[in-house]
Amino acid sequence: MFKSSFFSFVLLSSLVAPSVLAASADDWRGRSIYQVVTDRFARDDNQTPACNTTDRKYCGGTWKGITNRLDYIQNMGFDSVWISPIVGNVEGTTAYGEAYHGYWTSNINTLNSHFGTADDLKALSAALHSRKMYLMVDIVVNHFVALNSTSPTGTAETPASNLDFSTITPFNTVSSYHPFCFINDYNNQTDVEQCWLGDVNLPLADLNTEDTETVNTMNSWINKLVKDYDIDGLRIDTVKHVRKDFWPGFKQAAGVFATGEVLLGDPEYVAGYTKVIDSVLDYPNWYQLIEAFGTTSGNLSALTSMATQAQKAYGDSAFVAGSFLENHDQPRFQATTTDMALVKNAMAWPFVHDGIPIMYYGQEQGLTGKGDPDNREALWPSGYDTSKPLVAHVKSLNGARKAAVAANSAFLTTPAQFIPQTQISTFAFTKGPLAALFTNTGSSSSDKVTWTIPASTKLFKANEKAVDVLTCTSVDADGDGKVTVTAEGGNPKIMLPASAVTSVCPTVRAQGSSPSASNSAITILGGMEMRWIVVFGALLVGSTIF
Ligand code: ABC
Ligand code: CA
């Protein structure tokens, strides 16, 4: 009896087993993530209607739209896509518009039909997997949204009593939620966990995650969701608003990598959550990153000291922290500055520092939306133009990261180490096999900026060519292996030994030489010598002529 039921269990689990093995933190550490707001990234018809972000309404983006644009994402070098929340949300217009962003859950057991069908979502997942790309889905545990039953706005004292909980699935009575109170004191953790987010216009009903039955329901839900849509990873919303010891069980039920949003600048506080889930979004470094490169007088040492402090606090989870410059909650970086040199420096950080890089859709097209809701622009008016300078930049950044990993697989577990520089407008770090060089002098400064990579770093051999992957230009190391690099137009540099850059820089020219001076170029196209390419090209031309 026992034997046969065990047998059928094994048989059954092999039949329903997902086609892709569950992705762990280890599987994610070498990845590079493109974040999209599904409603705003791509439509699946050929229409390009205007999308007025201030209206806070659905603009028509879908999962099919994302599927159709995977070439665009993959060609920039990304191998993972984070999509905004997928489950059923409140319908209609609230005081803050429609639930186009997906964070106002009303039913965890349905999908948000504005974005397509279950088959469309499965097709997106399958299309990603056929490209060896991963799907990350944003999810919310902390709260649900019920519309006000009497008037569109509640009252400050008792919003809970005005809410129609019967519209929520599965937690359809007031008893499933914490007693009503808005979070008042962010320094009081009980307040943060058990009072409500939102405001009188749109209260976010705070789930009673202390209740065992509720916990079990959420755990079974996430287990099924991950399996149903073959999800490879989760971005978990409002993690600090749920008691810490809720997360390990939830994470185990999910069975895949999870990174959590803990919105705070304090690295010690944020790091506390790395003990209960795989990873956190790196807000502490983000606050300093946008300051450092937001202006030409930004404080670089505040960034380097935060990075050092956070690295220590995160421990090994530094290598799987979600590192970002933009997201859907914060002003676009190019709302602060459009100086291309500053933008390129700031963009480079997440790709070469310790964490997993996450880039928010539209940064590559130069979008400049300020805070929520302006930072959720439709991407279709851009025409997905791949000739934009930042498209090339992000391609190089992903290329640099891949080249670094290919040359040294330990890159993904090597802590970045700052190397002292003399000018305060610069900093540099090494993370073998690369050296990353930053400056916030901006594009119009006439200051001569140089960085030194000492021989003691052992990154470059004596007289070896050190190549900046962002421009595919080289400088020669000196007889000891020391490299001195001069900035060009305030741009950052990511230096790798020539032997490591063949795939990302097929042609390398000397720094300072003009791009057309091809006779001085060394060509390393996939290890092929230039003359063989010429012979091969001539043969091809010949064969089409004759
Ligand atoms: C809607 C409107 C907005 C309007 C707002 C009142 O209501 O659209 O225009 O201003 C979703 C939607 C939003 C929507 C909200 C509320 O729901 O996307 O458009 O806003 O209805 C996550 C998501 C976010 C999502 C939600 C809710 C949560 O990423 O997109 O929003 O599901 C807190 C949470 C954080 C949450 C964030 C929105 O609110 O902790 O998880 N994000 C302090 C607190 C933070 C707090 C933050 C903002 O204020 O510590 O906990 O975030 O209120 C630094 C400090 C930080 C400090 C900041 C401001 O300053 O270090 O601690 O953060 O120096
Ligand atoms: Ca809560």
Coordinates of C-alpha atoms and ligand atoms in Angstrom, one line a residue:
M1 CA 0.0 0.0 0.0
F2 CA 2.7 2.4 1.1
K3 CA 4.9 1.4 -1.8
S4 CA 2.2 1.9 -4.5
S5 CA 1.2 5.3 -3.2
F6 CA 4.9 6.3 -3.0
F7 CA 5.3 5.1 -6.6
S8 CA 2.3 7.1 -7.8
F9 CA 3.7 10.1 -6.0
V10 CA 7.0 9.8 -7.8
L11 CA 5.2 9.2 -11.1
L12 CA 2.9 12.1 -10.5
S13 CA 5.6 14.5 -9.5
S14 CA 7.7 13.7 -12.5
L15 CA 4.6 14.3 -14.7
V16 CA 3.8 17.7 -13.2
A17 CA 7.5 18.7 -12.7
P18 CA 8.2 22.0 -14.4
S19 CA 10.3 21.8 -17.6
V20 CA 13.0 24.0 -16.2
L21 CA 14.7 23.2 -12.8
A22 CA 13.9 25.7 -10.1
A23 CA 16.5 28.5 -10.3
S24 CA 18.5 29.2 -7.1
A25 CA 20.5 32.2 -5.9
D26 CA 23.5 30.6 -7.5
D27 CA 21.8 30.3 -10.8
W28 CA 20.9 34.0 -10.6
R29 CA 24.2 35.5 -9.5
G30 CA 25.6 35.7 -13.0
R31 CA 22.4 37.1 -14.5
S32 CA 21.4 40.6 -15.7
I33 CA 17.8 41.7 -15.3
Y34 CA 15.6 44.1 -17.4
Q35 CA 12.7 45.4 -15.3
V36 CA 9.4 46.2 -17.1
V37 CA 6.0 47.6 -16.0
T38 CA 4.0 45.3 -18.2
D39 CA 1.3 47.9 -18.9
R40 CA 3.9 50.3 -20.2
F41 CA 6.5 48.3 -22.0
A42 CA 4.9 46.9 -25.2
R43 CA 1.5 46.4 -26.8
D44 CA 0.8 43.4 -28.9
D45 CA -1.0 45.3 -31.7
N46 CA 0.8 47.8 -33.9
Q47 CA -0.9 50.7 -32.3
T48 CA 1.1 53.4 -30.6
P49 CA -1.5 55.5 -28.7
A50 CA -0.3 58.2 -26.4
C51 CA -0.1 57.2 -22.7
N52 CA -0.6 60.1 -20.4
T53 CA 1.2 58.9 -17.2
T54 CA -0.6 61.5 -15.0
D55 CA -3.9 59.9 -15.8
R56 CA -2.8 56.7 -14.0
K57 CA -4.8 54.5 -16.4
Y58 CA -4.1 51.3 -18.2
C59 CA -2.2 52.0 -21.5
G60 CA -2.4 48.6 -23.1
G61 CA 0.9 46.8 -22.6
T62 CA 0.6 43.0 -22.4
W63 CA 2.6 39.8 -21.8
K64 CA 2.3 39.1 -25.5
G65 CA 3.8 42.5 -26.1
I66 CA 6.8 41.6 -24.0
T67 CA 7.1 38.2 -25.8
N68 CA 7.2 40.0 -29.1
R69 CA 10.0 42.3 -27.9
L70 CA 12.4 39.8 -26.4
D71 CA 14.9 40.4 -29.2
Y72 CA 15.1 44.0 -28.1
I73 CA 15.8 43.0 -24.5
Q74 CA 18.2 40.1 -25.3
N75 CA 20.1 42.2 -27.9
M76 CA 21.1 44.6 -25.1
G77 CA 22.6 41.6 -23.3
F78 CA 20.0 40.9 -20.7
D79 CA 19.2 37.3 -19.9
S80 CA 16.3 37.9 -17.4
V81 CA 13.1 39.9 -17.3
W82 CA 11.3 41.1 -14.2
I83 CA 7.7 41.8 -14.8
S84 CA 5.3 43.8 -12.7
P85 CA 2.6 42.0 -10.6
I86 CA 0.4 39.5 -12.5
V87 CA -2.6 38.7 -10.3
G88 CA -6.1 40.1 -10.2
N89 CA -6.3 43.7 -9.1
V90 CA -9.2 46.1 -8.2
E91 CA -11.1 47.2 -11.3
G92 CA -12.2 50.7 -12.0
T93 CA -10.9 54.1 -11.0
T94 CA -9.7 54.8 -7.5
A95 CA -8.5 58.1 -6.0
Y96 CA -5.1 57.2 -7.5
G97 CA -6.4 56.0 -10.9
E98 CA -6.4 52.4 -12.2
A99 CA -4.3 49.5 -11.0
Y100 CA -2.2 49.4 -14.1
H101 CA 1.0 48.8 -12.0
G102 CA -0.5 45.7 -10.5
Y103 CA 0.2 46.3 -6.8
W104 CA -3.5 46.5 -5.7
T105 CA -4.3 42.8 -5.4
S106 CA -7.9 41.8 -5.1
N107 CA -7.6 38.2 -6.1
I108 CA -4.5 36.1 -5.9
N109 CA -6.1 33.2 -7.7
T110 CA -6.8 35.0 -11.0
L111 CA -4.5 36.9 -13.4
N112 CA -4.9 40.5 -14.3
S113 CA -6.8 40.2 -17.6
H114 CA -5.6 43.6 -18.8
F115 CA -2.2 41.9 -19.5
G116 CA -3.5 38.8 -21.3
T117 CA -4.5 35.2 -20.6
A118 CA -2.8 32.4 -18.7
D119 CA -1.7 31.0 -22.0
D120 CA -0.1 34.4 -22.9
L121 CA 1.8 34.4 -19.6
K122 CA 2.9 30.7 -20.1
A123 CA 4.0 31.6 -23.7
L124 CA 6.1 34.5 -22.3
S125 CA 7.7 32.1 -19.8
A126 CA 8.4 29.5 -22.5
A127 CA 9.7 32.0 -25.0
L128 CA 12.2 33.3 -22.3
H129 CA 13.3 29.7 -21.5
S130 CA 13.8 28.8 -25.1
R131 CA 16.3 31.7 -25.1
K132 CA 17.8 30.5 -21.9
M133 CA 16.5 33.6 -20.2
Y134 CA 14.8 33.8 -16.8
L135 CA 11.4 35.1 -15.7
M136 CA 11.1 37.1 -12.5
V137 CA 7.7 38.0 -11.3
D138 CA 6.8 40.7 -8.8
I139 CA 4.5 39.6 -6.0
V140 CA 2.8 41.2 -3.0
V141 CA 2.0 39.5 0.3
N142 CA 1.7 42.4 2.6
H143 CA -1.6 43.9 1.5
F144 CA -4.8 43.6 -0.5
V145 CA -7.1 46.3 -1.8
A146 CA -10.8 46.5 -1.4
L147 CA -12.7 49.4 -2.8
N148 CA -14.6 51.6 -0.5
S149 CA -18.2 50.5 -0.4
T150 CA -19.7 53.9 0.4
S151 CA -17.7 56.6 -1.2
P152 CA -14.5 56.9 -3.2
T153 CA -12.7 58.3 -0.2
G154 CA -12.7 56.9 3.3
T155 CA -12.5 58.7 6.6
A156 CA -9.2 59.0 8.5
E157 CA -10.5 57.4 11.6
T158 CA -12.1 54.2 10.3
P159 CA -11.4 53.4 6.6
A160 CA -11.5 49.7 7.4
S161 CA -15.2 49.9 8.2
N162 CA -16.0 51.4 4.8
L163 CA -14.2 48.7 2.8
D164 CA -16.0 45.9 1.1
F165 CA -13.8 42.9 1.9
S166 CA -16.1 40.5 0.1
T167 CA -14.6 41.7 -3.1
I168 CA -11.2 40.2 -2.1
T169 CA -10.2 36.6 -2.8
P170 CA -9.4 34.6 -0.7
F171 CA -9.3 36.8 2.4
N172 CA -12.8 38.2 2.2
T173 CA -13.5 39.2 5.8
V174 CA -12.1 42.0 8.0
S175 CA -10.7 39.4 10.4
S176 CA -8.0 38.4 7.9
Y177 CA -6.4 41.8 8.3
H178 CA -4.6 43.6 11.1
P179 CA -6.7 46.0 13.0
F180 CA -6.8 49.3 11.1
C181 CA -4.1 51.9 11.7
F182 CA -1.9 53.8 9.2
I183 CA 1.9 53.4 9.7
N184 CA 2.7 56.3 11.8
D185 CA 6.2 55.7 13.1
Y186 CA 8.7 54.1 10.7
N187 CA 11.1 53.6 13.6
N188 CA 8.6 51.4 15.3
Q189 CA 8.9 47.9 13.7
T190 CA 5.5 46.7 15.0
D191 CA 3.9 49.8 13.4
V192 CA 5.7 49.0 10.2
E193 CA 4.6 45.4 10.2
Q194 CA 1.1 45.6 11.5
C195 CA -0.3 49.0 10.5
W196 CA -1.4 49.8 7.0
L197 CA 0.3 51.4 4.0
G198 CA -1.6 53.8 1.8
D199 CA -3.8 56.6 2.9
V200 CA -7.4 57.5 3.5
N201 CA -7.9 57.8 -0.3
L202 CA -6.7 54.3 -0.9
P203 CA -5.9 52.2 2.2
L204 CA -3.9 49.1 1.6
A205 CA -5.5 46.5 3.9
D206 CA -2.7 44.9 5.9
L207 CA -2.8 41.1 5.8
N208 CA -2.6 39.3 9.2
T209 CA 0.5 37.4 8.4
E210 CA 0.7 36.2 12.1
D211 CA -2.3 33.9 11.5
T212 CA -1.2 30.3 10.7
E213 CA -4.0 29.6 8.3
T214 CA -3.3 32.8 6.4
V215 CA 0.4 31.8 6.2
N216 CA -0.5 28.3 4.9
T217 CA -2.8 29.8 2.2
M218 CA -0.1 32.2 1.0
N219 CA 2.5 29.4 1.0
S220 CA 0.4 27.1 -1.1
W221 CA -0.5 30.0 -3.4
I222 CA 3.1 30.9 -4.2
N223 CA 4.0 27.2 -4.6
K224 CA 1.3 26.8 -7.3
L225 CA 2.0 30.2 -9.0
V226 CA 5.6 29.4 -9.5
K227 CA 4.8 26.0 -11.0
D228 CA 1.9 27.1 -13.1
Y229 CA 3.9 29.8 -14.9
D230 CA 7.4 28.2 -14.7
I231 CA 8.7 31.3 -12.8
D232 CA 12.4 31.4 -12.1
G233 CA 12.5 34.1 -9.5
L234 CA 10.5 36.5 -7.4
R235 CA 10.7 40.2 -6.6
I236 CA 8.9 40.5 -3.3
D237 CA 7.2 43.8 -2.5
T238 CA 7.1 45.5 0.9
V239 CA 9.3 42.9 2.6
K240 CA 10.0 45.0 5.7
H241 CA 6.2 45.3 6.3
V242 CA 5.8 41.6 7.1
R243 CA 7.4 40.0 10.2
K244 CA 10.8 38.5 9.4
D245 CA 10.0 35.0 10.4
F246 CA 7.2 34.8 7.8
W247 CA 9.7 34.8 5.0
P248 CA 11.8 31.5 5.3
G249 CA 8.7 29.3 5.0
F250 CA 7.3 31.4 2.1
K251 CA 10.6 31.3 0.3
Q252 CA 10.8 27.5 0.8
A253 CA 7.3 27.1 -0.6
A254 CA 8.2 29.2 -3.6
G255 CA 11.3 27.1 -4.2
V256 CA 13.0 29.7 -6.4
F257 CA 15.3 32.7 -5.9
A258 CA 13.7 35.7 -4.3
T259 CA 14.9 39.3 -3.9
G260 CA 13.0 41.6 -1.6
E261 CA 12.2 45.3 -1.5
V262 CA 13.3 46.8 1.8
L263 CA 12.9 50.5 1.2
L264 CA 15.5 52.1 3.5
G265 CA 18.9 53.6 3.2
D266 CA 20.4 51.9 6.3
P267 CA 22.6 49.0 5.3
E268 CA 22.4 47.2 8.7
Y269 CA 18.6 47.3 8.7
V270 CA 18.4 46.1 5.1
A271 CA 21.0 43.4 5.5
G272 CA 18.9 41.9 8.3
Y273 CA 16.6 40.6 5.6
T274 CA 19.3 38.7 3.8
K275 CA 19.0 36.2 6.7
V276 CA 15.4 35.4 5.8
I277 CA 15.4 35.6 2.0
D278 CA 18.1 35.2 -0.7
S279 CA 18.6 38.8 -1.6
V280 CA 17.6 42.4 -1.1
L281 CA 17.3 45.3 -3.5
D282 CA 20.3 47.4 -2.8
Y283 CA 18.6 50.7 -1.7
P284 CA 21.5 51.7 0.6
N285 CA 24.0 52.0 -2.3
W286 CA 21.3 53.4 -4.6
Y287 CA 20.8 56.5 -2.4
Q288 CA 24.5 57.3 -2.6
L289 CA 24.8 56.4 -6.2
I290 CA 22.3 58.9 -7.4
E291 CA 23.9 61.6 -5.2
A292 CA 27.4 60.8 -6.4
F293 CA 26.6 61.2 -10.1
G294 CA 23.5 63.4 -9.9
T295 CA 25.8 66.5 -10.3
T296 CA 29.4 67.3 -11.0
S297 CA 29.8 68.1 -7.3
G298 CA 28.3 64.8 -6.0
N299 CA 30.0 63.2 -3.0
L300 CA 31.9 60.2 -4.3
S301 CA 33.4 59.2 -1.0
A302 CA 30.0 58.9 0.5
L303 CA 29.3 56.2 -2.1
T304 CA 32.6 54.4 -1.6
S305 CA 32.2 54.3 2.1
M306 CA 28.6 53.2 1.9
A307 CA 29.6 50.4 -0.5
T308 CA 32.3 49.3 1.9
Q309 CA 29.9 49.3 4.8
A310 CA 27.1 47.6 2.9
Q311 CA 29.5 44.9 1.6
K312 CA 30.4 44.1 5.1
A313 CA 26.8 44.0 6.3
Y314 CA 25.5 41.9 3.4
G315 CA 28.3 39.3 3.6
D316 CA 28.0 36.8 0.7
S317 CA 24.5 38.0 -0.2
A318 CA 26.2 41.1 -1.6
F319 CA 26.8 39.0 -4.7
V320 CA 23.1 38.5 -5.2
A321 CA 21.8 41.9 -4.1
G322 CA 19.7 43.6 -6.7
S323 CA 21.7 46.5 -7.9
F324 CA 19.9 49.3 -9.7
L325 CA 19.9 52.9 -10.7
E326 CA 16.2 53.3 -11.5
N327 CA 12.9 51.6 -10.7
H328 CA 9.2 52.4 -10.9
D329 CA 9.1 54.2 -7.5
Q330 CA 11.9 56.6 -7.9
P331 CA 12.6 59.5 -10.3
R332 CA 14.3 58.5 -13.5
F333 CA 18.0 59.3 -13.2
Q334 CA 17.8 61.4 -16.3
A335 CA 15.2 63.5 -14.6
T336 CA 18.1 64.7 -12.4
T337 CA 20.8 65.0 -15.0
T338 CA 21.0 64.5 -18.8
D339 CA 24.8 65.0 -18.8
M340 CA 25.7 61.8 -20.7
A341 CA 29.0 61.3 -19.0
L342 CA 27.3 61.4 -15.5
V343 CA 24.6 59.1 -16.8
K344 CA 27.0 56.6 -18.2
N345 CA 29.0 56.5 -14.9
A346 CA 25.9 56.0 -12.8
M347 CA 24.6 53.3 -15.2
A348 CA 27.9 51.4 -15.1
W349 CA 27.9 50.8 -11.3
P350 CA 25.2 48.1 -11.1
F351 CA 26.8 46.1 -13.9
V352 CA 30.3 45.9 -12.4
H353 CA 29.9 46.2 -8.6
D354 CA 29.0 43.2 -6.5
G355 CA 25.3 42.6 -7.1
I356 CA 23.0 41.4 -9.8
P357 CA 22.4 44.3 -12.3
I358 CA 18.8 45.4 -12.8
M359 CA 18.0 48.0 -15.4
Y360 CA 14.5 49.6 -15.5
Y361 CA 13.0 49.7 -19.0
G362 CA 13.3 53.0 -20.9
Q363 CA 16.5 54.2 -19.3
E364 CA 18.2 53.1 -22.6
Q365 CA 15.8 55.3 -24.5
G366 CA 16.6 58.3 -22.3
L367 CA 13.3 58.6 -20.5
T368 CA 13.2 61.4 -18.0
G369 CA 10.0 60.9 -15.9
K370 CA 10.2 62.3 -12.4
G371 CA 8.6 60.3 -9.6
D372 CA 5.5 58.0 -9.6
P373 CA 3.5 58.2 -11.9
D374 CA 5.7 60.1 -14.4
N375 CA 8.4 57.4 -14.3
R376 CA 6.1 54.8 -15.9
E377 CA 6.1 56.0 -19.4
A378 CA 4.9 54.0 -22.3
L379 CA 7.9 52.7 -24.3
W380 CA 6.2 52.4 -27.7
P381 CA 6.6 56.1 -28.6
S382 CA 10.4 55.5 -28.6
G383 CA 10.0 53.0 -31.4
Y384 CA 12.4 50.8 -29.5
D385 CA 15.2 52.6 -31.3
T386 CA 18.4 50.7 -31.0
S387 CA 20.6 53.5 -32.4
K388 CA 20.2 55.5 -29.1
P389 CA 23.6 56.0 -27.4
L390 CA 22.5 54.4 -24.1
V391 CA 21.4 51.2 -26.0
A392 CA 25.0 50.8 -27.1
H393 CA 26.3 51.7 -23.6
V394 CA 24.2 49.1 -21.9
K395 CA 25.2 46.5 -24.5
S396 CA 28.8 47.3 -23.6
L397 CA 28.1 47.1 -19.9
N398 CA 26.5 43.6 -20.2
G399 CA 29.3 42.7 -22.5
A400 CA 31.9 43.8 -20.0
R401 CA 30.2 41.8 -17.2
K402 CA 30.0 38.7 -19.4
A403 CA 33.7 39.0 -20.5
A404 CA 34.7 39.4 -16.9
V405 CA 32.9 36.2 -15.9
A406 CA 34.2 34.3 -18.9
A407 CA 37.8 35.3 -18.0
N408 CA 37.4 34.6 -14.3
S409 CA 34.3 32.7 -13.0
A410 CA 35.3 33.8 -9.5
F411 CA 34.3 37.3 -10.6
L412 CA 30.8 36.6 -9.3
T413 CA 32.1 35.9 -5.8
T414 CA 35.0 38.4 -5.7
P415 CA 34.3 41.5 -3.6
A416 CA 34.9 44.8 -5.3
Q417 CA 37.9 46.5 -3.7
F418 CA 38.5 50.3 -4.0
I419 CA 41.9 51.4 -5.0
P420 CA 43.0 54.8 -3.8
Q421 CA 43.1 57.6 -6.4
T422 CA 44.4 61.1 -6.0
Q423 CA 41.6 63.3 -7.5
I424 CA 38.4 63.6 -5.5
S425 CA 36.4 63.6 -8.7
T426 CA 37.4 60.0 -9.3
F427 CA 37.3 56.6 -7.7
A428 CA 38.2 53.1 -8.9
F429 CA 37.7 49.6 -7.8
T430 CA 39.1 46.2 -8.9
K431 CA 37.1 43.1 -9.1
G432 CA 39.3 40.6 -10.9
P433 CA 39.7 40.5 -13.8
L434 CA 38.4 44.0 -14.3
A435 CA 39.1 47.5 -13.0
A436 CA 36.2 49.9 -13.0
L437 CA 37.1 53.6 -13.2
F438 CA 34.6 56.3 -12.4
T439 CA 34.5 60.1 -12.5
N440 CA 31.8 62.8 -11.9
T441 CA 33.6 65.7 -13.7
G442 CA 30.9 65.5 -16.3
S443 CA 31.1 65.8 -20.1
S444 CA 32.0 69.5 -20.4
S445 CA 34.9 69.7 -17.9
S446 CA 38.3 70.5 -19.2
D447 CA 40.0 69.0 -16.1
K448 CA 42.5 66.3 -16.9
V449 CA 41.4 63.2 -15.1
T450 CA 43.6 60.2 -14.7
W451 CA 43.3 57.0 -12.8
T452 CA 46.1 54.7 -11.8
I453 CA 45.8 50.9 -11.5
P454 CA 48.9 49.9 -9.5
A455 CA 51.0 46.9 -10.4
S456 CA 50.1 45.4 -7.0
T457 CA 46.6 44.6 -8.2
K458 CA 48.2 42.1 -10.6
L459 CA 45.3 42.6 -13.1
F460 CA 47.6 43.4 -16.0
K461 CA 50.9 41.8 -17.0
A462 CA 54.0 43.8 -17.8
N463 CA 53.4 45.8 -21.1
E464 CA 50.1 44.1 -21.6
K465 CA 47.3 45.9 -23.4
A466 CA 44.6 47.1 -21.0
V467 CA 41.3 47.6 -22.9
D468 CA 38.4 49.8 -21.9
V469 CA 35.4 47.7 -22.9
L470 CA 33.2 50.7 -23.1
T471 CA 35.1 52.2 -26.0
C472 CA 37.3 49.3 -27.1
T473 CA 40.4 51.4 -26.8
S474 CA 43.6 50.3 -25.1
V475 CA 46.5 51.6 -23.2
D476 CA 49.7 49.7 -22.5
A477 CA 50.7 48.6 -19.0
D478 CA 54.2 49.6 -18.0
G479 CA 57.0 47.2 -17.4
D480 CA 55.7 46.4 -13.9
G481 CA 52.1 46.0 -15.0
K482 CA 50.9 49.4 -13.7
V483 CA 48.3 51.1 -15.9
T484 CA 47.6 54.8 -16.1
V485 CA 44.3 55.8 -17.8
T486 CA 43.2 59.2 -18.9
A487 CA 39.4 60.0 -18.9
E488 CA 37.8 61.1 -22.1
G489 CA 34.8 63.4 -21.9
G490 CA 34.1 62.4 -18.3
N491 CA 33.2 58.9 -19.3
P492 CA 33.7 55.9 -17.0
K493 CA 36.1 53.1 -18.1
I494 CA 36.0 49.3 -17.5
M495 CA 39.4 47.9 -18.1
L496 CA 40.2 44.3 -18.9
P497 CA 43.2 42.6 -20.3
A498 CA 43.1 42.4 -24.1
S499 CA 43.0 38.6 -23.9
A500 CA 39.6 38.8 -22.1
V501 CA 37.8 41.1 -24.5
T502 CA 37.8 39.3 -27.9
S503 CA 34.0 38.7 -27.9
V504 CA 33.0 42.2 -26.7
C505 CA 35.7 44.2 -28.5
P506 CA 36.5 42.5 -31.8
T507 CA 38.5 45.6 -32.8
V508 CA 40.7 47.5 -30.4
R509 CA 42.5 50.7 -31.1
A510 CA 44.9 52.7 -29.0
Q511 CA 43.4 55.3 -26.7
G512 CA 43.6 58.7 -28.2
S513 CA 44.0 57.4 -31.8
S514 CA 41.2 58.4 -34.1
P515 CA 38.6 55.7 -34.9
S516 CA 39.5 55.9 -38.6
A517 CA 43.2 55.2 -38.1
S518 CA 42.6 51.5 -38.8
N519 CA 46.2 50.8 -39.7
S520 CA 47.1 51.2 -36.0
A521 CA 44.3 49.0 -34.9
I522 CA 44.9 45.5 -33.5
T523 CA 42.2 43.2 -34.6
I524 CA 41.2 40.2 -32.6
L525 CA 37.9 39.3 -34.1
G526 CA 37.2 36.0 -32.3
G527 CA 40.8 35.2 -32.5
M528 CA 40.9 35.5 -36.3
E529 CA 43.6 37.5 -37.9
M530 CA 42.5 40.5 -40.1
R531 CA 44.1 39.1 -43.3
W532 CA 42.1 35.9 -43.1
I533 CA 38.9 37.9 -42.7
V534 CA 39.9 39.9 -45.8
V535 CA 40.6 36.6 -47.7
F536 CA 37.3 35.1 -46.5
G537 CA 35.4 38.3 -47.5
A538 CA 37.0 38.4 -50.9
L539 CA 35.9 34.8 -51.5
L540 CA 32.4 35.6 -50.5
V541 CA 32.3 38.6 -52.8
G542 CA 33.7 36.4 -55.6
S543 CA 31.2 33.7 -55.1
T544 CA 28.3 36.1 -55.5
I545 CA 29.8 37.8 -58.6
F546 CA 30.6 34.5 -60.4
Ligands
ABC1 C1 -0.1 55.7 -5.2 C2 0.0 56.8 -6.3 C3 1.1 57.7 -6.0 C4 0.8 58.4 -4.7 C5 0.6 57.3 -3.6 C6 0.2 57.9 -2.3 O1 -0.4 56.4 -4.0 O2 0.2 56.1 -7.5 O3 1.2 58.7 -7.0 O4 1.8 59.3 -4.3 C7 1.9 50.9 -5.5 C8 1.9 51.7 -6.7 C9 2.0 53.2 -6.4 C10 0.9 53.6 -5.4 C11 1.1 52.7 -4.2 C12 0.1 53.0 -3.1 O5 0.9 51.4 -4.6 O6 3.0 51.4 -7.5 O7 1.8 54.0 -7.6 O8 1.0 55.0 -5.1 O9 -1.2 52.8 -3.5 C13 6.3 49.2 -3.0 C14 6.3 49.2 -4.5 C15 5.4 50.3 -5.0 C16 4.0 49.9 -4.7 C17 3.9 49.4 -3.3 C18 2.5 49.1 -2.8 C19 5.0 49.1 -2.5 O10 7.6 49.2 -5.0 O11 5.4 50.4 -6.4 O12 3.2 51.1 -4.8 O13 2.3 47.8 -3.2 C20 6.9 52.4 1.4 C21 7.2 50.9 1.4 C22 7.6 50.4 0.0 C23 6.7 50.8 -1.1 C24 6.6 52.3 -1.1 C25 5.7 52.9 -2.1 O14 6.1 52.8 0.2 O15 8.1 50.6 2.4 O16 7.7 49.0 0.1 N1 7.1 50.3 -2.4 C26 10.1 56.0 3.6 C27 9.8 54.7 4.2 C28 9.5 53.6 3.2 C29 8.4 54.1 2.3 C30 8.8 55.4 1.7 C31 7.7 55.9 0.7 O17 9.0 56.3 2.7 O18 10.9 54.3 5.0 O19 9.2 52.4 3.8 O20 8.2 53.1 1.3 O21 6.6 56.2 1.4 C32 15.0 57.8 2.6 C33 14.8 56.8 3.8 C34 13.6 55.9 3.5 C35 12.3 56.8 3.1 C36 12.7 57.7 2.0 C37 11.5 58.5 1.5 O22 13.8 58.5 2.3 O23 15.9 56.1 3.9 O24 13.3 55.2 4.6 O25 11.3 55.9 2.8 O26 16.0 58.7 2.9
CA2 CA 2.1 44.2 7.2

